[in-house]
Coordinates of C-alpha atoms in Angstrom, one line a residue:
M1 CA 73.5 143.8 96.4
K2 CA 74.5 143.0 100.0
P3 CA 72.4 139.7 100.3
M4 CA 74.0 138.5 97.1
A5 CA 77.5 139.3 98.4
R6 CA 76.9 137.1 101.4
Q7 CA 75.8 134.1 99.3
P8 CA 79.3 132.8 98.5
L9 CA 80.3 133.0 102.2
R10 CA 77.2 131.0 103.2
L11 CA 78.0 128.4 100.7
L12 CA 81.6 128.2 101.9
L13 CA 80.5 127.8 105.5
A14 CA 78.0 125.1 104.6
A15 CA 80.7 123.2 102.7
V16 CA 83.1 123.5 105.7
A17 CA 80.3 122.2 108.0
A18 CA 79.7 119.3 105.7
V19 CA 83.3 118.3 105.6
A20 CA 83.6 118.6 109.4
M21 CA 80.5 116.3 109.8
L22 CA 81.9 113.8 107.4
S23 CA 85.2 113.7 109.2
F24 CA 83.4 113.2 112.5
L25 CA 81.3 110.3 111.1
L26 CA 84.5 108.7 109.7
L27 CA 86.1 108.9 113.1
L28 CA 83.1 107.1 114.6
A29 CA 83.0 104.4 111.9
P30 CA 84.5 101.0 112.6
P31 CA 87.6 100.0 110.7
P32 CA 87.1 98.3 107.3
D33 CA 87.7 94.8 108.7
A34 CA 85.0 95.3 111.3
L35 CA 82.6 96.5 108.6
L36 CA 83.4 93.5 106.4
S37 CA 83.0 91.1 109.3
A38 CA 79.7 92.7 110.4
F39 CA 78.4 92.4 106.8
L40 CA 79.6 88.8 106.2
S41 CA 79.3 87.1 109.6
P42 CA 75.5 87.0 109.7
S43 CA 75.5 85.3 106.2
S44 CA 77.1 82.2 107.6
P45 CA 75.1 79.9 109.8
Y46 CA 78.4 78.1 110.7
A47 CA 80.2 81.0 112.4
H48 CA 79.7 79.6 115.9
R49 CA 79.7 75.9 115.1
P50 CA 82.6 73.6 116.1
K51 CA 85.3 73.6 113.5
L52 CA 88.4 71.7 112.4
L53 CA 91.0 74.4 112.7
F54 CA 94.3 75.1 111.0
L55 CA 96.8 77.7 112.1
L56 CA 98.6 79.3 109.1
A57 CA 101.9 80.7 110.2
G58 CA 105.3 81.8 108.8
Q59 CA 106.2 84.4 106.3
S60 CA 105.2 85.7 102.8
N61 CA 104.8 82.4 101.0
M62 CA 102.3 81.3 103.6
A63 CA 100.5 84.6 103.6
G64 CA 100.4 84.3 99.8
R65 CA 102.0 86.2 97.0
G66 CA 100.5 84.3 94.1
A67 CA 98.8 86.6 91.6
L68 CA 95.1 87.2 92.2
A69 CA 93.9 85.7 88.9
R70 CA 90.4 86.6 87.6
P71 CA 88.4 84.6 87.5
L72 CA 89.7 82.8 90.6
P73 CA 90.6 79.1 90.2
P74 CA 87.9 76.9 91.8
P75 CA 90.1 75.9 94.8
Y76 CA 90.2 79.6 95.8
L77 CA 86.4 80.2 95.6
P78 CA 84.4 80.7 98.9
H79 CA 82.6 77.8 100.3
P80 CA 79.8 78.0 103.0
R81 CA 81.6 75.7 105.4
L82 CA 85.0 77.3 105.0
L83 CA 85.6 80.2 107.4
R84 CA 88.5 82.5 108.3
L85 CA 89.3 84.1 111.6
A86 CA 89.6 87.8 110.8
A87 CA 91.9 90.2 112.5
S88 CA 88.9 91.3 114.6
R89 CA 88.6 87.6 115.8
R90 CA 85.3 87.2 114.1
W91 CA 84.6 84.3 111.8
V92 CA 83.9 85.4 108.2
P93 CA 83.7 83.4 104.9
A94 CA 87.2 82.5 103.7
A95 CA 88.2 84.3 100.5
P96 CA 91.6 85.3 99.2
P97 CA 93.7 87.1 100.1
L98 CA 93.3 85.3 103.5
H99 CA 96.0 87.5 105.2
A100 CA 95.0 90.9 103.9
D101 CA 94.2 92.1 107.5
I102 CA 97.1 90.3 109.1
D103 CA 100.1 90.8 106.8
T104 CA 99.1 94.5 106.4
H105 CA 102.3 96.0 105.2
K106 CA 102.5 94.0 102.0
T107 CA 100.2 93.2 99.1
C108 CA 98.8 89.7 99.8
G109 CA 97.7 87.3 97.1
L110 CA 97.0 83.6 96.8
G111 CA 98.6 81.1 99.2
P112 CA 98.3 77.4 99.8
A113 CA 95.6 77.4 102.5
M114 CA 92.5 77.6 100.3
P115 CA 93.3 74.7 98.0
F116 CA 94.4 72.8 101.1
A117 CA 91.0 73.4 102.7
H118 CA 89.0 72.6 99.5
R119 CA 90.7 69.3 99.3
L120 CA 89.7 68.4 102.9
L121 CA 86.1 69.7 102.3
L122 CA 85.6 66.9 99.8
L123 CA 86.1 64.3 102.6
L124 CA 84.3 66.1 105.4
H125 CA 80.7 65.2 106.4
S126 CA 78.2 67.7 105.0
D127 CA 77.7 69.4 108.4
E128 CA 81.4 69.8 109.3
V129 CA 83.2 73.2 109.1
L130 CA 86.8 74.2 108.5
G131 CA 88.3 77.2 110.1
L132 CA 91.5 78.9 108.9
V133 CA 93.4 81.0 111.3
P134 CA 95.8 83.3 109.4
C135 CA 98.9 84.4 111.4
A136 CA 101.7 84.7 108.8
V137 CA 103.7 87.9 108.2
G138 CA 106.1 88.5 105.3
G139 CA 109.8 89.1 105.9
T140 CA 109.9 87.6 109.3
R141 CA 112.8 85.6 110.8
I142 CA 112.3 82.6 113.0
W143 CA 113.6 84.4 116.1
M144 CA 110.5 86.7 115.7
W145 CA 108.3 83.6 116.3
A146 CA 110.0 82.8 119.6
R147 CA 107.8 82.6 122.8
G148 CA 107.4 86.2 124.2
Q149 CA 107.8 87.8 120.8
P150 CA 104.7 89.6 119.4
L151 CA 104.2 87.3 116.4
Y152 CA 104.3 84.2 118.6
E153 CA 102.0 85.6 121.3
A154 CA 99.5 86.8 118.7
A155 CA 99.4 83.4 117.0
V156 CA 98.8 81.6 120.3
D157 CA 96.1 84.2 121.3
R158 CA 94.4 83.7 117.9
A159 CA 94.5 80.0 118.2
R160 CA 92.9 80.1 121.6
A161 CA 90.2 82.5 120.4
A162 CA 89.5 80.2 117.4
V163 CA 89.0 77.2 119.8
A164 CA 86.9 79.2 122.2
D165 CA 84.4 80.6 119.7
G166 CA 82.2 77.7 119.2
G167 CA 84.7 75.0 120.2
G168 CA 86.4 72.8 117.8
A169 CA 89.9 71.3 117.6
I170 CA 93.2 72.3 115.9
G171 CA 94.0 69.8 113.2
A172 CA 97.5 71.1 112.4
V173 CA 99.8 74.1 112.1
L174 CA 100.8 74.8 108.5
W175 CA 104.2 76.4 108.7
F176 CA 106.0 78.0 105.7
Q177 CA 109.0 80.2 106.8
G178 CA 112.7 80.4 106.6
E179 CA 113.5 82.4 103.5
S180 CA 114.6 85.3 105.6
D181 CA 116.9 83.1 107.7
T182 CA 119.0 82.3 104.6
I183 CA 120.7 85.8 104.7
E184 CA 122.9 85.4 107.7
L185 CA 125.0 82.3 108.3
D186 CA 124.3 82.3 112.1
D187 CA 120.6 82.4 111.5
A188 CA 120.8 79.5 109.0
R189 CA 122.9 77.4 111.4
S190 CA 120.6 78.0 114.4
Y191 CA 117.4 77.4 112.4
G192 CA 116.8 73.8 113.4
A193 CA 117.1 74.4 117.2
K194 CA 114.8 77.4 117.0
M195 CA 112.2 75.5 115.0
E196 CA 112.2 72.7 117.5
R197 CA 111.8 75.2 120.4
L198 CA 108.9 76.8 118.6
V199 CA 107.1 73.5 118.1
A200 CA 107.7 72.6 121.8
D201 CA 106.4 76.0 123.0
L202 CA 103.3 75.9 120.8
R203 CA 102.4 72.4 122.1
A204 CA 102.9 73.5 125.7
D205 CA 101.0 76.8 125.4
L206 CA 98.1 75.3 123.5
H207 CA 98.0 72.2 125.8
L208 CA 98.4 69.9 122.7
P209 CA 101.4 67.7 123.3
N210 CA 100.8 65.8 120.0
L211 CA 100.0 68.9 117.9
L212 CA 100.7 68.2 114.2
V213 CA 103.0 70.6 112.5
I214 CA 103.4 70.5 108.7
Q215 CA 106.4 72.5 107.6
V216 CA 107.1 73.5 104.0
G217 CA 110.7 72.8 102.8
L218 CA 112.0 76.0 101.2
A219 CA 111.7 76.5 97.5
S220 CA 113.8 79.7 97.6
G221 CA 115.7 82.0 99.9
E222 CA 116.6 85.6 100.3
G223 CA 120.3 84.8 100.8
N224 CA 123.1 82.3 100.1
Y225 CA 122.3 79.8 102.9
T226 CA 119.1 78.2 101.6
D227 CA 120.6 74.7 101.6
I228 CA 121.6 75.0 105.3
V229 CA 118.0 76.0 106.3
R230 CA 116.6 73.2 104.1
E231 CA 118.8 70.7 105.8
A232 CA 117.7 71.9 109.2
Q233 CA 114.1 71.5 108.2
K234 CA 114.7 67.9 107.1
N235 CA 116.4 67.0 110.4
I236 CA 113.8 68.3 112.9
N237 CA 113.9 65.6 115.5
L238 CA 110.4 65.7 116.9
P239 CA 107.4 63.5 116.5
N240 CA 104.4 64.6 114.5
V241 CA 106.4 67.1 112.5
L242 CA 106.1 66.5 108.8
L243 CA 108.0 68.1 105.9
V244 CA 106.4 68.9 102.5
D245 CA 109.1 70.0 100.1
A246 CA 108.3 72.9 97.8
M247 CA 111.7 72.8 96.0
G248 CA 111.1 72.7 92.3
L249 CA 107.7 74.4 92.3
P250 CA 107.5 77.3 89.9
L251 CA 108.4 80.8 91.3
R252 CA 107.3 84.2 90.3
D253 CA 109.7 86.6 88.5
D254 CA 111.3 87.7 91.8
Q255 CA 112.6 84.1 92.2
L256 CA 111.5 84.2 95.8
H257 CA 107.7 83.8 95.9
L258 CA 105.7 80.8 94.6
S259 CA 103.5 81.4 91.6
T260 CA 99.7 80.9 91.7
E261 CA 100.2 77.5 90.0
A262 CA 102.8 76.5 92.6
Q263 CA 100.5 77.6 95.5
L264 CA 97.8 75.4 94.1
Q265 CA 100.2 72.4 93.9
L266 CA 101.5 73.1 97.4
G267 CA 98.0 73.3 98.9
N268 CA 97.3 69.8 97.5
M269 CA 100.6 68.5 98.8
L270 CA 99.8 69.8 102.3
A271 CA 96.4 68.2 102.2
E272 CA 97.9 64.9 101.1
A273 CA 100.4 65.0 103.9
Y274 CA 97.6 65.7 106.4
L275 CA 95.4 63.0 105.1
K276 CA 98.2 60.4 105.0
F277 CA 99.2 61.3 108.6
N278 CA 95.6 60.8 109.9
S279 CA 95.0 57.7 107.8
S280 CA 98.1 56.1 109.4
R281 CA 96.5 56.9 112.8
G282 CA 93.2 55.3 111.9
S283 CA 91.4 58.7 111.4
M284 CA 90.4 60.3 108.2
L285 CA 90.4 63.9 109.6

């Protein structure tokens, strides 16, 4: 009888040991993003090739809150020559949601960057690569993007890392932000000056005095001063700063975030603005 009485205790100790070993292994395991990058990066022969780079910055509508439709619309499907700089700063195949490991406190969905990139891929040579550098974080005000603030410094560091890993050039900054600056009147009134300062600082810190910035005119706002911020966006007094107006594009039920259909349209509008700008300068891309 005694050996049988010990059997449950032995089973319990074995189970505890197994749980302890599993916990230890989990502590040693890399984070999910690193696992994803390690799995995906070798599958792309373009990871360390020179790329045409685009910095994606701003708040939730740039990060993407469009519903993740199944199946995905073709402009959101992966493409071998379309890569994303992950939070781990490794190049992985771009697939929505692009900001899942950047805008980590919110549920990310479809944004404008994938359809934007797919439109450009149609015009690129067959060996050229696009690199998307997600930096947007939902709910952020423009003062949070000032030089010295964590969001700004992270964006500049990620831009530098993108250029350094295989070379390449930054084609433009795609900027969609301002909804949070419509809540307080002082924020709305000071938006224009802060945006001009941001552009000047980015150009100085990235050593790109002619860096193209394509900003999205607000389609909505969190407060009552959307018109003031929109007016400031229209009156940015700097060269190589374009405005693509999202007003009138369909919104989700929250009346704040663009729908999937709207994000598709916006991506094409951003691509048109970029192509038109480069065409006027005698360059396609």
